Short mmCIF file of C-alpha atoms in Angstrom, two decimals:
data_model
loop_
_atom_site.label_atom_id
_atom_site.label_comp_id
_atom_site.label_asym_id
_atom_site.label_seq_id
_atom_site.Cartn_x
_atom_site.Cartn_y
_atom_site.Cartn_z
CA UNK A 430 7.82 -39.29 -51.42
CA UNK A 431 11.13 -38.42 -50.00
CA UNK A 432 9.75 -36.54 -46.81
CA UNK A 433 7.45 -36.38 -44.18
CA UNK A 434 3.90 -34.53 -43.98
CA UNK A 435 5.04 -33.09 -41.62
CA UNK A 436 7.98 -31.71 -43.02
CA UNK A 437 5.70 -30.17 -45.22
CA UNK A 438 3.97 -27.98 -42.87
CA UNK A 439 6.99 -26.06 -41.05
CA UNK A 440 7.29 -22.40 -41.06
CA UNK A 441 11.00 -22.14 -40.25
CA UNK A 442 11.95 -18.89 -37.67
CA UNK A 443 13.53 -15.84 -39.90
CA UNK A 444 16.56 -14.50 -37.87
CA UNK A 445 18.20 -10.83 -37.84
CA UNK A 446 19.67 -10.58 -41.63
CA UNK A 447 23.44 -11.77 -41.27
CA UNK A 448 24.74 -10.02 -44.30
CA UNK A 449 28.28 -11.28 -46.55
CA UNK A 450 29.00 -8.71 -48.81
CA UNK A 451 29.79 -5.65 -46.57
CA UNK A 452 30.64 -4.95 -43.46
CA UNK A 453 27.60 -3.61 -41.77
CA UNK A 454 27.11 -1.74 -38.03
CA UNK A 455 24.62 -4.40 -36.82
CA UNK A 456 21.78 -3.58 -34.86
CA UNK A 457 19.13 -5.74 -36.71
CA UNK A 458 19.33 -8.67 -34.10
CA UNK A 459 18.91 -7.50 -30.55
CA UNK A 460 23.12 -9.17 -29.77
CA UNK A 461 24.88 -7.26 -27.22
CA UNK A 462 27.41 -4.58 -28.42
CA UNK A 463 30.01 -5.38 -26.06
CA UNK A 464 32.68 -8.34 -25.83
CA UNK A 465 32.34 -10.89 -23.20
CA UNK A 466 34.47 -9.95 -20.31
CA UNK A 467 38.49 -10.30 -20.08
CA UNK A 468 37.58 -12.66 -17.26
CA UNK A 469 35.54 -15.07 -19.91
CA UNK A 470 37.89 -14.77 -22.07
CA UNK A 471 40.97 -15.67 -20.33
CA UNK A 472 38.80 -18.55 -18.95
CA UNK A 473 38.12 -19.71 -22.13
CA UNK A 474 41.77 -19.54 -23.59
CA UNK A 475 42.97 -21.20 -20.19
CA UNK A 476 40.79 -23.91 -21.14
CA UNK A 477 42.13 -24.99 -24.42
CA UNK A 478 45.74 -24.40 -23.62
CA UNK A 479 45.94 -26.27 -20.26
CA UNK A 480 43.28 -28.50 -20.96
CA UNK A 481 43.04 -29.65 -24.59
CA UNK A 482 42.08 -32.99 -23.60
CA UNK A 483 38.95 -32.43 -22.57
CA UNK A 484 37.96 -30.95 -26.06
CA UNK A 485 37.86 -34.35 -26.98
CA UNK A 486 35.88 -35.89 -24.04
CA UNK A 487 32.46 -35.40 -23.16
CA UNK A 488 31.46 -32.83 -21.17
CA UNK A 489 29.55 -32.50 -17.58
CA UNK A 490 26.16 -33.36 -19.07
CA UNK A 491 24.19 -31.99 -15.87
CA UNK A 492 26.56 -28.53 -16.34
CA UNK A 493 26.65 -28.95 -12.33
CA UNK A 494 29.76 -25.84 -11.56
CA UNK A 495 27.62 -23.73 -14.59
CA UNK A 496 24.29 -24.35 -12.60
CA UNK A 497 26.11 -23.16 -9.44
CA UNK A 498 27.35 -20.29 -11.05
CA UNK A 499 24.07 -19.12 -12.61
CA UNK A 500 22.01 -19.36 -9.11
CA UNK A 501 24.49 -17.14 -7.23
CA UNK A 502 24.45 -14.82 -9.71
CA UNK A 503 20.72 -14.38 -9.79
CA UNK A 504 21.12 -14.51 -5.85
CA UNK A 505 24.05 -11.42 -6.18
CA UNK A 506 21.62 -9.28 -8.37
CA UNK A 507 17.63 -10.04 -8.04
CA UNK A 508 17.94 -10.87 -11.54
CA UNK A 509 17.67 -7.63 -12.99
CA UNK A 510 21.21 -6.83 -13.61
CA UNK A 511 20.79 -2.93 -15.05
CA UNK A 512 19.37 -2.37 -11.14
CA UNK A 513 22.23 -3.97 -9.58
CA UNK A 514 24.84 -2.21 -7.25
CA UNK A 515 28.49 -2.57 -7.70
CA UNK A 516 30.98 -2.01 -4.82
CA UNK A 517 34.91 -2.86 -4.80
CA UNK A 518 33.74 -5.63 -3.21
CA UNK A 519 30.28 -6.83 -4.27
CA UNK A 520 27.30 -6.97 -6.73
CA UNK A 521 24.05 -6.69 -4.68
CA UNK A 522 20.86 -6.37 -5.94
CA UNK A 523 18.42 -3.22 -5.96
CA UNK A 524 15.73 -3.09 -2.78
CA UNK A 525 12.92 -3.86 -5.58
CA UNK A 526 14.63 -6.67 -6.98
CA UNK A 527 15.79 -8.82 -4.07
CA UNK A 528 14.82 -12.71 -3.77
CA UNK A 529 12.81 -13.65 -0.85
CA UNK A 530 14.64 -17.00 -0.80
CA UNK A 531 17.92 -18.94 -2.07
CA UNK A 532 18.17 -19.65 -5.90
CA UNK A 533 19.49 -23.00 -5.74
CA UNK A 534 21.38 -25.01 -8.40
CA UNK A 535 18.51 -27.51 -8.89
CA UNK A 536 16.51 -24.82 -9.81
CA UNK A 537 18.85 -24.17 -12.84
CA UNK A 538 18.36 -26.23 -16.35
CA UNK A 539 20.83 -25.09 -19.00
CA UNK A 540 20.54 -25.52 -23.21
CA UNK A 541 22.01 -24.65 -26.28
CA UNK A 542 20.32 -20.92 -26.20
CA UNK A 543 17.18 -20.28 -24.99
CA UNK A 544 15.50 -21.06 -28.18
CA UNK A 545 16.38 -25.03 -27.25
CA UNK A 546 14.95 -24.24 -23.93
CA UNK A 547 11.64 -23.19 -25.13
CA UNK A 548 11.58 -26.12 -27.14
CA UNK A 549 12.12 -28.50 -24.83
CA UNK A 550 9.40 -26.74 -22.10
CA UNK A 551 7.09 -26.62 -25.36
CA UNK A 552 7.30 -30.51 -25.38
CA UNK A 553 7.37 -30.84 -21.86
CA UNK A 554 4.48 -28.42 -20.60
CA UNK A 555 1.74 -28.35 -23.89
CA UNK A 556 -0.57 -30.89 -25.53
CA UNK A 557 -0.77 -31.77 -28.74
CA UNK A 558 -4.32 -30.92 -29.64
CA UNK A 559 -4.98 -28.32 -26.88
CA UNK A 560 -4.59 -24.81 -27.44
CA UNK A 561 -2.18 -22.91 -25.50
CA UNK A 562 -2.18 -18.65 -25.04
CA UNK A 563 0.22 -15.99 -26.37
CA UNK A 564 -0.11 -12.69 -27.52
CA UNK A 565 -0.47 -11.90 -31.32
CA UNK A 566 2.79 -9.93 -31.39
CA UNK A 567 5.67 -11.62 -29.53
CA UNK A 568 8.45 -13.77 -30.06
CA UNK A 569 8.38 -15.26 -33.71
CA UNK A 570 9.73 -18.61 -32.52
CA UNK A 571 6.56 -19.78 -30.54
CA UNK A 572 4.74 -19.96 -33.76
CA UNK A 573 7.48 -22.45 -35.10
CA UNK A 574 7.48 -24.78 -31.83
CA UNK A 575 4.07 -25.03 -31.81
CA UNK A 576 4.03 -25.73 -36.05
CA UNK A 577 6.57 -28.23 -35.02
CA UNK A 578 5.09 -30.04 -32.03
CA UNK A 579 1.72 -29.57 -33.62
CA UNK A 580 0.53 -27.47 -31.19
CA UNK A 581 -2.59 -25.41 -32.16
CA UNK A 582 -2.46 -21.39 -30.79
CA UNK A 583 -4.83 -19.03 -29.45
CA UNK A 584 -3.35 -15.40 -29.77
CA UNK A 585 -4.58 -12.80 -27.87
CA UNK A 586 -4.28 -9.41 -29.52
CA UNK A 587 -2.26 -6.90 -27.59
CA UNK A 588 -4.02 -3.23 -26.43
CA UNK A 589 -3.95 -0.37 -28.41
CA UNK A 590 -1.19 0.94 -26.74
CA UNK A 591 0.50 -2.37 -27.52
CA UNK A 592 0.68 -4.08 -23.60
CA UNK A 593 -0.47 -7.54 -23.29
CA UNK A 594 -4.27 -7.74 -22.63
CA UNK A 595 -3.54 -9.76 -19.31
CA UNK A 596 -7.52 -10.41 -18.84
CA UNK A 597 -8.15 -11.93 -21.95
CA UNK A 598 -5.32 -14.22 -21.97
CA UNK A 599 -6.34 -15.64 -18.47
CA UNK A 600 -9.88 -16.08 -19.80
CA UNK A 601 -8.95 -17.80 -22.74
CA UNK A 602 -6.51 -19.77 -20.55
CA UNK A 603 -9.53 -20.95 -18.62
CA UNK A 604 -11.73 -22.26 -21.90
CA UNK A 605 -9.06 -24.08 -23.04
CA UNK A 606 -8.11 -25.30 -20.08
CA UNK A 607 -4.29 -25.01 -21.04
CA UNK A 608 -1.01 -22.75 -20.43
CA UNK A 609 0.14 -19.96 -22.20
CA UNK A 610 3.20 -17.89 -22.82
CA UNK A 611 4.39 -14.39 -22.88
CA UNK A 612 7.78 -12.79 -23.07
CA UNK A 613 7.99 -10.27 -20.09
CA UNK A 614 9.25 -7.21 -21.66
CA UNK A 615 7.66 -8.59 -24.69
CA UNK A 616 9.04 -8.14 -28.59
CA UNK A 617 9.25 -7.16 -30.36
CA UNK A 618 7.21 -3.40 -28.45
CA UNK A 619 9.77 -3.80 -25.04
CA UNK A 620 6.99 -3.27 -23.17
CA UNK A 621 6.87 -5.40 -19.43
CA UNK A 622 4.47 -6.52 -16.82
CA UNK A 623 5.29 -5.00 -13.55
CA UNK A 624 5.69 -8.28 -11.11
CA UNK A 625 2.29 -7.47 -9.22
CA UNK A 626 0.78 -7.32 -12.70
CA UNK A 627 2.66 -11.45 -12.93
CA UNK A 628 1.30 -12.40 -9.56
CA UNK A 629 -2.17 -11.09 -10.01
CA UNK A 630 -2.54 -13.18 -13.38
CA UNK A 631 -1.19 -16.22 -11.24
CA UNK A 632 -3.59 -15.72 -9.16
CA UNK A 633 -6.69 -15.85 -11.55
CA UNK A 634 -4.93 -19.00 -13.30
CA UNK A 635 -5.15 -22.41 -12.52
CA UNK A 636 -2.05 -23.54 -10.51
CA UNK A 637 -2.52 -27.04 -12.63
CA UNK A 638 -1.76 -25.18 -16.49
CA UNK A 639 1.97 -24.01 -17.08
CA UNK A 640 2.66 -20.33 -16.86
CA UNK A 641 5.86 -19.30 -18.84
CA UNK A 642 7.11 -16.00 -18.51
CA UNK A 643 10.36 -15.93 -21.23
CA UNK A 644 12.97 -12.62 -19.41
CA UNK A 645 15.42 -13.02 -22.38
CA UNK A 646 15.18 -9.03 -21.89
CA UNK A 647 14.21 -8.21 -18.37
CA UNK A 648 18.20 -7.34 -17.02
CA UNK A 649 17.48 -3.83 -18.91
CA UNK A 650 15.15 -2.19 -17.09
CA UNK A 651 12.15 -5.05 -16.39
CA UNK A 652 11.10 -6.76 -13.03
CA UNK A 653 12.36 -10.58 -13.09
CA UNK A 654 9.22 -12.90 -12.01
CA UNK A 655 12.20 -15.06 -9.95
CA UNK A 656 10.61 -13.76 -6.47
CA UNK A 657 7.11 -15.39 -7.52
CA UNK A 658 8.54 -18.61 -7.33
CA UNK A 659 8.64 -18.72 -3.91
CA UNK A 660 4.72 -19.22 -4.32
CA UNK A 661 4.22 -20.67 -7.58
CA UNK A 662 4.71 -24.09 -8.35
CA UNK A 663 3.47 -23.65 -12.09
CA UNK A 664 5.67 -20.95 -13.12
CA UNK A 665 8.99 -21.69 -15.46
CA UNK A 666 10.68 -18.57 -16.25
CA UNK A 667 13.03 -18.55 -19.12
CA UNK A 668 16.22 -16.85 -19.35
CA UNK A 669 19.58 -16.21 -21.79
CA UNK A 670 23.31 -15.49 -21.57
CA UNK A 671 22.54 -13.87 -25.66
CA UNK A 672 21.60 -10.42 -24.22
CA UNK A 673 22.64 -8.68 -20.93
CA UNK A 674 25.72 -11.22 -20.73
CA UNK A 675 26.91 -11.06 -24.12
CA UNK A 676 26.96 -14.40 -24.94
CA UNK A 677 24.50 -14.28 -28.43
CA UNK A 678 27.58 -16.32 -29.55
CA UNK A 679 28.13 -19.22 -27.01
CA UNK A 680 24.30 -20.16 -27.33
CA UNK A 681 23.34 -20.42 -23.67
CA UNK A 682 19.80 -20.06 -22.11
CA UNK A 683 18.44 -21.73 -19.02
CA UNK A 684 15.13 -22.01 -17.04
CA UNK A 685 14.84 -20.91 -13.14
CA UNK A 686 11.59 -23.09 -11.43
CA UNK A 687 10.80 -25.28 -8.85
CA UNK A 688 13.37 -28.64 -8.91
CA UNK A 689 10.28 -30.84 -10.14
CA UNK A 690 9.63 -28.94 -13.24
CA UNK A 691 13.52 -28.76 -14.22
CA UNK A 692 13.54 -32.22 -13.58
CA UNK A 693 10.86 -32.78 -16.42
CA UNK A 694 12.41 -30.89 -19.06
CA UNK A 695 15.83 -32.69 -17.95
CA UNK A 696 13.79 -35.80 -18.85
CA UNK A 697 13.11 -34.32 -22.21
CA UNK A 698 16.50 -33.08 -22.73
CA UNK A 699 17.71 -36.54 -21.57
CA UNK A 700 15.46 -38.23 -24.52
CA UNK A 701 17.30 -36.13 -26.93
CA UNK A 702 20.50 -35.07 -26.35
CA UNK A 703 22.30 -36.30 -23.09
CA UNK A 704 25.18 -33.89 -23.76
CA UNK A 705 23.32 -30.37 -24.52
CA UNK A 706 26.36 -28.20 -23.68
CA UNK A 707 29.62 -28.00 -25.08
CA UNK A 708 32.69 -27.94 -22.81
CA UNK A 709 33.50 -24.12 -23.65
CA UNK A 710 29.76 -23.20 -23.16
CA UNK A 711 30.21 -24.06 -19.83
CA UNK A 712 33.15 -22.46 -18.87
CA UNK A 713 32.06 -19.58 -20.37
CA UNK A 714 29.01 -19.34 -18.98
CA UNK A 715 30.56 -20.23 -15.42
CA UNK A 716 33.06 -17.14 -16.01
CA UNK A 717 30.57 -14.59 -16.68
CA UNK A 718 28.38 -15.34 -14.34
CA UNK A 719 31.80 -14.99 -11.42
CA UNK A 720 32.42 -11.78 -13.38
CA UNK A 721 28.75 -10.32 -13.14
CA UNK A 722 30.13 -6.55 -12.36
CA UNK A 723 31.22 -6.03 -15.98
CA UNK A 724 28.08 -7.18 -17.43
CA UNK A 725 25.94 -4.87 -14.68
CA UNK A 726 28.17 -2.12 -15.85
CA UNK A 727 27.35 -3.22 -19.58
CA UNK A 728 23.21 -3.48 -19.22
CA UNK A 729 23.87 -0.07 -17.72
CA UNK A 730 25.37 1.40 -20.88
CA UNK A 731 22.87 -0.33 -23.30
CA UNK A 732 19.65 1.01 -20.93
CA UNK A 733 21.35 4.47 -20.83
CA UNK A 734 21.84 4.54 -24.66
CA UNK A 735 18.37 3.46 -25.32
CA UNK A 736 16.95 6.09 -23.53
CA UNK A 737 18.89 8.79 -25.10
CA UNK A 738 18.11 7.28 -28.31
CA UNK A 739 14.19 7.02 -27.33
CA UNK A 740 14.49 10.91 -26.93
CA UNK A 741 16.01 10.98 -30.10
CA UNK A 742 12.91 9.22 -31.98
CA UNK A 743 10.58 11.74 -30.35
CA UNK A 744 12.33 14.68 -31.10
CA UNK A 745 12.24 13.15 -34.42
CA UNK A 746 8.44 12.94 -34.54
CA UNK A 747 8.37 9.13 -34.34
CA UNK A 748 5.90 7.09 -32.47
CA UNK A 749 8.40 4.64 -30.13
CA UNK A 750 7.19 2.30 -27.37
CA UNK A 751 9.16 3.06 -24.14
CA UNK A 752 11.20 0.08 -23.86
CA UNK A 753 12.46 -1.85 -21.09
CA UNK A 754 14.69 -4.40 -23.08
CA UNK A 755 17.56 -3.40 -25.35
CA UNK A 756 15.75 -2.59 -28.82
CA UNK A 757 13.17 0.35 -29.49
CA UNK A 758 10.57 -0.36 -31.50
CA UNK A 759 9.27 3.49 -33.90
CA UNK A 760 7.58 4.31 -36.61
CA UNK A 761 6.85 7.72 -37.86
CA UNK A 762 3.81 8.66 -39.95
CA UNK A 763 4.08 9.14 -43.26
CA UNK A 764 7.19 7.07 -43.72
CA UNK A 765 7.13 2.86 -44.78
CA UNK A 766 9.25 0.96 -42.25
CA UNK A 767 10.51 -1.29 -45.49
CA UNK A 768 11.64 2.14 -46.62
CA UNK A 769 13.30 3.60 -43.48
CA UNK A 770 15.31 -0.40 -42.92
CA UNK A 771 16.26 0.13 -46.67
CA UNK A 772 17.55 3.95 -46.64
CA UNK A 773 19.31 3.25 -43.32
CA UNK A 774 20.67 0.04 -44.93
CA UNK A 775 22.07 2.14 -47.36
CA UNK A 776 24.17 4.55 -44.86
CA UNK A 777 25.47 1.30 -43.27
CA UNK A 778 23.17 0.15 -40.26
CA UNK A 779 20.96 -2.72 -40.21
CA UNK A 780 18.34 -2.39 -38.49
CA UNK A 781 15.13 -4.89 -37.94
CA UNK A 782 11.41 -4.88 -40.05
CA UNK A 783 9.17 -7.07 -40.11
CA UNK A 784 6.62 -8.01 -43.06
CA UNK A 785 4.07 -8.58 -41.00
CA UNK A 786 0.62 -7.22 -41.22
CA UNK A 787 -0.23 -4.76 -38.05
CA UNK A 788 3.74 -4.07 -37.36
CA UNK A 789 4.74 -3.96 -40.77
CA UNK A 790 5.49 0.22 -40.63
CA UNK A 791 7.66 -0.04 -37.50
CA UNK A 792 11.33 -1.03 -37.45
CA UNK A 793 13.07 -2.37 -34.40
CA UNK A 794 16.28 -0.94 -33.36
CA UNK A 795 18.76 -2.89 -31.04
CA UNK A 796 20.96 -0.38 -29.17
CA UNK A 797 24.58 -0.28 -30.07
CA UNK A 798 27.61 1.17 -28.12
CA UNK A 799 27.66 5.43 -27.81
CA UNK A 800 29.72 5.46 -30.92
CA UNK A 801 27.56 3.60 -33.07
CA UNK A 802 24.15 4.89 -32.07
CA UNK A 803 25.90 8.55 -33.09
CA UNK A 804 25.75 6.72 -36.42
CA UNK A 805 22.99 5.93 -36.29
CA UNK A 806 21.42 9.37 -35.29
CA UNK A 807 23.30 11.26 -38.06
CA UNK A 808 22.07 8.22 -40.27
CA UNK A 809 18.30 8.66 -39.35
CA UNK A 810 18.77 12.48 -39.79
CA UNK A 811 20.08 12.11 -43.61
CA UNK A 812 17.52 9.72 -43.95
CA UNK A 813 14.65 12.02 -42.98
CA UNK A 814 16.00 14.64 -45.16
CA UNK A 815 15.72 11.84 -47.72
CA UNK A 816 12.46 10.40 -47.52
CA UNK A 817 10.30 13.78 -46.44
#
């Protein structure tokens, strides 16, 4: 037998379709519409020309001038960067969203995405054998780290009106005496926990289980948990350059938490790959986060454009979840969601469904740039004409 039981029993993650035979207008995988700045990529093109060396070196493997850069930048704009004021001379961050202390570098732990991240704070933070929480409908890949690191699940079904039911997952926390998980706004709905609603649930939990709050979304309209910190030694909160900084290409993510608990998933990191980063990873990421104004401007544009386009939906007669991230997530009676992906498909546009029993007649829509969510709304309207 050539491979392992455990092999066996994997349910690989199923990204956003990544089509070869056309050209598509791609809104199927929740990437950010807009090119990394001219700042990151000058930086970037500085790099190999001046330095071409270093290609061929190893890199910093504790990505010190990247963790620097990522902790003022969270200091400059609460963390929330759609809420964050821009001046000729400075990116603060909204009243509601400032940190009641210093974000420090050894606060910081960068990976290859945060996908590697959760990984790594799976293996750090849960037990084999113990049960950890998470709502039934959330991020796909927590189901695959916890297949992987064998890792049984208890999911907690979300509300009818699709919000995480925060009491039963802190019960359910308490009989199995374990962690859980929850993306905060959650996917694939965009729905959020206000911070109160965070702090209150810390509160009720045991401040010896992990609580893991994953903001891969929260710079489009959420409330970043960062200011809990301050009074939370259990809490990791998980982050990415893939959305708001428009980096779904340079796979960066990093956790912000107290210096112990980065220092434990260092250790794991450290048992597996000593060199996580790549040498243009970190530049890049050290660029963007100096050039944070474009990328406020950016999260502006993508929250204004999903508004318009949640208006849209209901004008349309859809059912959509108001979102706080930068997807919407419809359905309209009457109408398959396998249908409505394939007919817009057709016109050009990929958007998201997923086969999955209890969400399988919505579609998720990541918000484009003006231009193409006007193709999109003239693509939807043919569409309706089409399947009525």
């Amino acid at each position: 037998m050539l491979v392992s039981n455990r092999m066996k029993g994997l349910h690989p993650y199923v990204p956003g379709e990544q089509p070869k035979d056309r050209v598509y207008i791609k809104l199927n995988a929740n990437e950010n519409p807009y090119a990394p700045s001219k700042a990151v990529q000058k930086a970037v093109l500085n790099f190999v020309k001046k330095y071409p060396e270093k290609l061929g070196l190893y890199p910093d493997p504790d990505s010190n001038e990247l963790h620097a850069a990522i902790a003022r930048m969270l200091n400059q704009t609460g963390g929330v960067l759609c809420r964050a004021k821009v001046s000729s001379k400075e990116v603060s961050p909204a009243e509601e969203d400032k940190i009641p202390f210093t974000v420090t570098p050894d606060m910081i732990y960068t990976g290859n995405g945060s996908d590697e991240v959760l990984s790594f704070v799976f293996y750090a933070f849960f037990d084999s054998g113990k049960k950890f929480v998470l709502p039934q409908f959330t991020y796909s890949f927590y189901p695959v780290y916890a297949g992987f690191y064998d890792i049984p699940m208890d999911q907690v079904p979300l509300k009818d009106d699709w919000s995480l039911d925060k009491e039963e997952m802190l019960k359910r926390a308490k009989q199995n005496d374990s962690g859980l998980i929850f993306a905060n706004p959650n996917a694939p709905t965009g729905l959020g926990l206000s911070r109160e609603e965070v702090r209150q649930m810390l509160l009720n939990s045991s401040p010896d289980q992990i609580f893991i709050v994953d903001e891969a979304y929260v710079d489009f309209g959420g409330e970043s948990c960062i200011p809990l910190l301050k009074d939370f030694k259990n809490l990791v909160i998980v982050r990415t350059f893939s959305k708001s900084l428009c980096g779904a290409g340079q796979r960066l993510g990093y956790i912000v938490a107290s210096p112990e608990l980065v220092n434990v998933v260092t250790t794991v990191k450290n048992s597996v790959n000593h060199f996580p980063l790549d040498a243009l990873a970190q530049v890049s990421g050290t660029a963007a986060c100096k050039d944070i104004s474009y990328y406020v401007n950016t999260s502006k544009k993508v929250a204004e454009e999903r508004d318009a386009f949640y208006n849209f939906l209901q004008e349309k007669g859809f059912y959509v979840i108001k979102s706080q991230t930068n997807f919407l997530f419809a359905k309209k009676n009457g109408i398959k969601g396998e249908d409505l992906y394939k007919s817009i498909k057709e016109r050009g546009i990929l958007i998201r469904h997923f086969n999955t029993p209890g969400i399988e007649d919505f579609v998720r829509i990541t918000i484009g740039t003006k231009e193409q969510m006007q193709k999109l709304k003239a693509a939807f309207e043919d569409t309706l004409d089409t399947l009525k």
